[in-house]
Amino acid sequence: MKTSILSVGILLFSIVPLAQADGGRERTQGPCYSVNIQNDRVNQSDVKQDCDMNFSRTVQAGKENRAATIQTGDVNSNKVRQYQYEHPRYRISGEHD
């Protein structure tokens, strides 16, 4: 067992010179994710994404819900679900006032 661990360690150290580091590429080159879950009387979500791939999911439950999403990229995916809910005693999260 020790010899296999030693062999793997030597192998990993031998390939280190072949690995190339990515020198600080911009955030806009990777995927961006945004997830918003809001459960207040008044909910507001403003999402702005400028990546190659943008993914946004928003769920709002309250008396007043507002969501705005701006995405600029090759792949843009946005889903918003809004529930009008104004019961004074119970909240969707299970909390009691």
Tab-separated table of C-alpha atoms in Angstrom:
chain	number	residue	atom	x	y	z
A	1	MET	CA	0.000	0.000	0.000
A	2	LYS	CA	2.786	2.419	0.906
A	3	THR	CA	4.589	1.695	-2.347
A	4	SER	CA	1.465	2.504	-4.393
A	5	ILE	CA	1.020	5.813	-2.566
A	6	LEU	CA	4.697	6.583	-3.101
A	7	SER	CA	4.410	5.681	-6.800
A	8	VAL	CA	1.363	7.918	-7.270
A	9	GLY	CA	3.132	10.754	-5.458
A	10	ILE	CA	6.195	10.464	-7.683
A	11	LEU	CA	3.982	10.346	-10.773
A	12	LEU	CA	2.106	13.484	-9.725
A	13	PHE	CA	5.303	15.399	-9.005
A	14	SER	CA	6.766	14.337	-12.346
A	15	ILE	CA	3.849	15.832	-14.311
A	16	VAL	CA	3.804	19.151	-12.437
A	17	PRO	CA	6.062	20.859	-15.047
A	18	LEU	CA	3.536	19.898	-17.733
A	19	ALA	CA	0.632	21.656	-15.982
A	20	GLN	CA	-0.140	25.176	-17.126
A	21	ALA	CA	-1.615	27.810	-14.877
A	22	ASP	CA	-4.320	30.090	-16.205
A	23	GLY	CA	-3.071	33.595	-15.535
A	24	GLY	CA	-6.073	35.444	-14.108
A	25	ARG	CA	-8.653	35.228	-16.837
A	26	GLU	CA	-11.620	37.566	-16.639
A	27	ARG	CA	-14.761	36.543	-14.815
A	28	THR	CA	-16.831	37.109	-17.956
A	29	GLN	CA	-15.293	34.033	-19.642
A	30	GLY	CA	-16.884	31.497	-17.291
A	31	PRO	CA	-20.451	30.692	-16.364
A	32	CYS	CA	-22.306	32.955	-13.919
A	33	TYR	CA	-25.014	31.705	-11.571
A	34	SER	CA	-27.551	33.680	-9.562
A	35	VAL	CA	-30.125	32.151	-7.200
A	36	ASN	CA	-32.574	34.349	-5.255
A	37	ILE	CA	-35.233	33.060	-2.860
A	38	GLN	CA	-37.273	35.814	-1.236
A	39	ASN	CA	-40.104	35.474	1.265
A	40	ASP	CA	-40.951	38.958	2.513
A	41	ARG	CA	-43.984	41.187	2.178
A	42	VAL	CA	-42.152	43.215	-0.507
A	43	ASN	CA	-39.567	41.393	-2.656
A	44	GLN	CA	-37.226	42.916	-5.212
A	45	SER	CA	-34.559	41.206	-7.308
A	46	ASP	CA	-32.225	42.914	-9.794
A	47	VAL	CA	-29.791	40.595	-11.563
A	48	LYS	CA	-27.171	41.782	-14.066
A	49	GLN	CA	-24.929	39.157	-15.637
A	50	ASP	CA	-22.267	39.597	-18.323
A	51	CYS	CA	-20.605	36.205	-18.780
A	52	ASP	CA	-20.315	33.736	-21.637
A	53	MET	CA	-23.053	31.632	-19.997
A	54	ASN	CA	-25.607	33.186	-17.608
A	55	PHE	CA	-28.028	31.269	-15.395
A	56	SER	CA	-30.499	32.970	-13.060
A	57	ARG	CA	-33.306	31.548	-10.896
A	58	THR	CA	-35.583	33.694	-8.718
A	59	VAL	CA	-38.482	32.645	-6.487
A	60	GLN	CA	-40.499	35.309	-4.685
A	61	ALA	CA	-43.446	34.951	-2.310
A	62	GLY	CA	-45.013	38.117	-0.930
A	63	LYS	CA	-47.615	40.786	-1.403
A	64	GLU	CA	-45.440	42.781	-3.826
A	65	ASN	CA	-42.889	41.007	-6.040
A	66	ARG	CA	-40.597	42.617	-8.605
A	67	ALA	CA	-37.810	41.004	-10.589
A	68	ALA	CA	-35.595	42.400	-13.346
A	69	THR	CA	-32.849	40.454	-15.089
A	70	ILE	CA	-30.351	41.662	-17.678
A	71	GLN	CA	-28.106	39.025	-19.240
A	72	THR	CA	-25.578	39.524	-22.024
A	73	GLY	CA	-23.759	36.420	-23.169
A	74	ASP	CA	-23.722	33.544	-25.624
A	75	VAL	CA	-26.065	31.455	-23.436
A	76	ASN	CA	-28.696	33.173	-21.270
A	77	SER	CA	-31.160	31.307	-19.057
A	78	ASN	CA	-33.543	33.085	-16.687
A	79	LYS	CA	-36.509	31.728	-14.725
A	80	VAL	CA	-38.651	33.731	-12.293
A	81	ARG	CA	-41.511	32.389	-10.185
A	82	GLN	CA	-43.649	34.794	-8.215
A	83	TYR	CA	-46.367	33.920	-5.717
A	84	GLN	CA	-48.654	36.574	-4.314
A	85	TYR	CA	-49.031	35.693	-0.673
A	86	GLU	CA	-50.233	37.989	2.088
A	87	HIS	CA	-51.470	35.841	4.952
A	88	PRO	CA	-50.599	37.816	8.106
A	89	ARG	CA	-49.772	34.827	10.348
A	90	TYR	CA	-47.903	32.329	8.223
A	91	ARG	CA	-44.964	32.590	5.914
A	92	ILE	CA	-43.933	30.042	3.335
A	93	SER	CA	-40.696	29.330	5.190
A	94	GLY	CA	-42.761	28.078	8.138
A	95	GLU	CA	-42.044	31.032	10.404
A	96	HIS	CA	-44.830	32.506	12.484
A	97	ASP	CA	-45.266	36.233	13.118
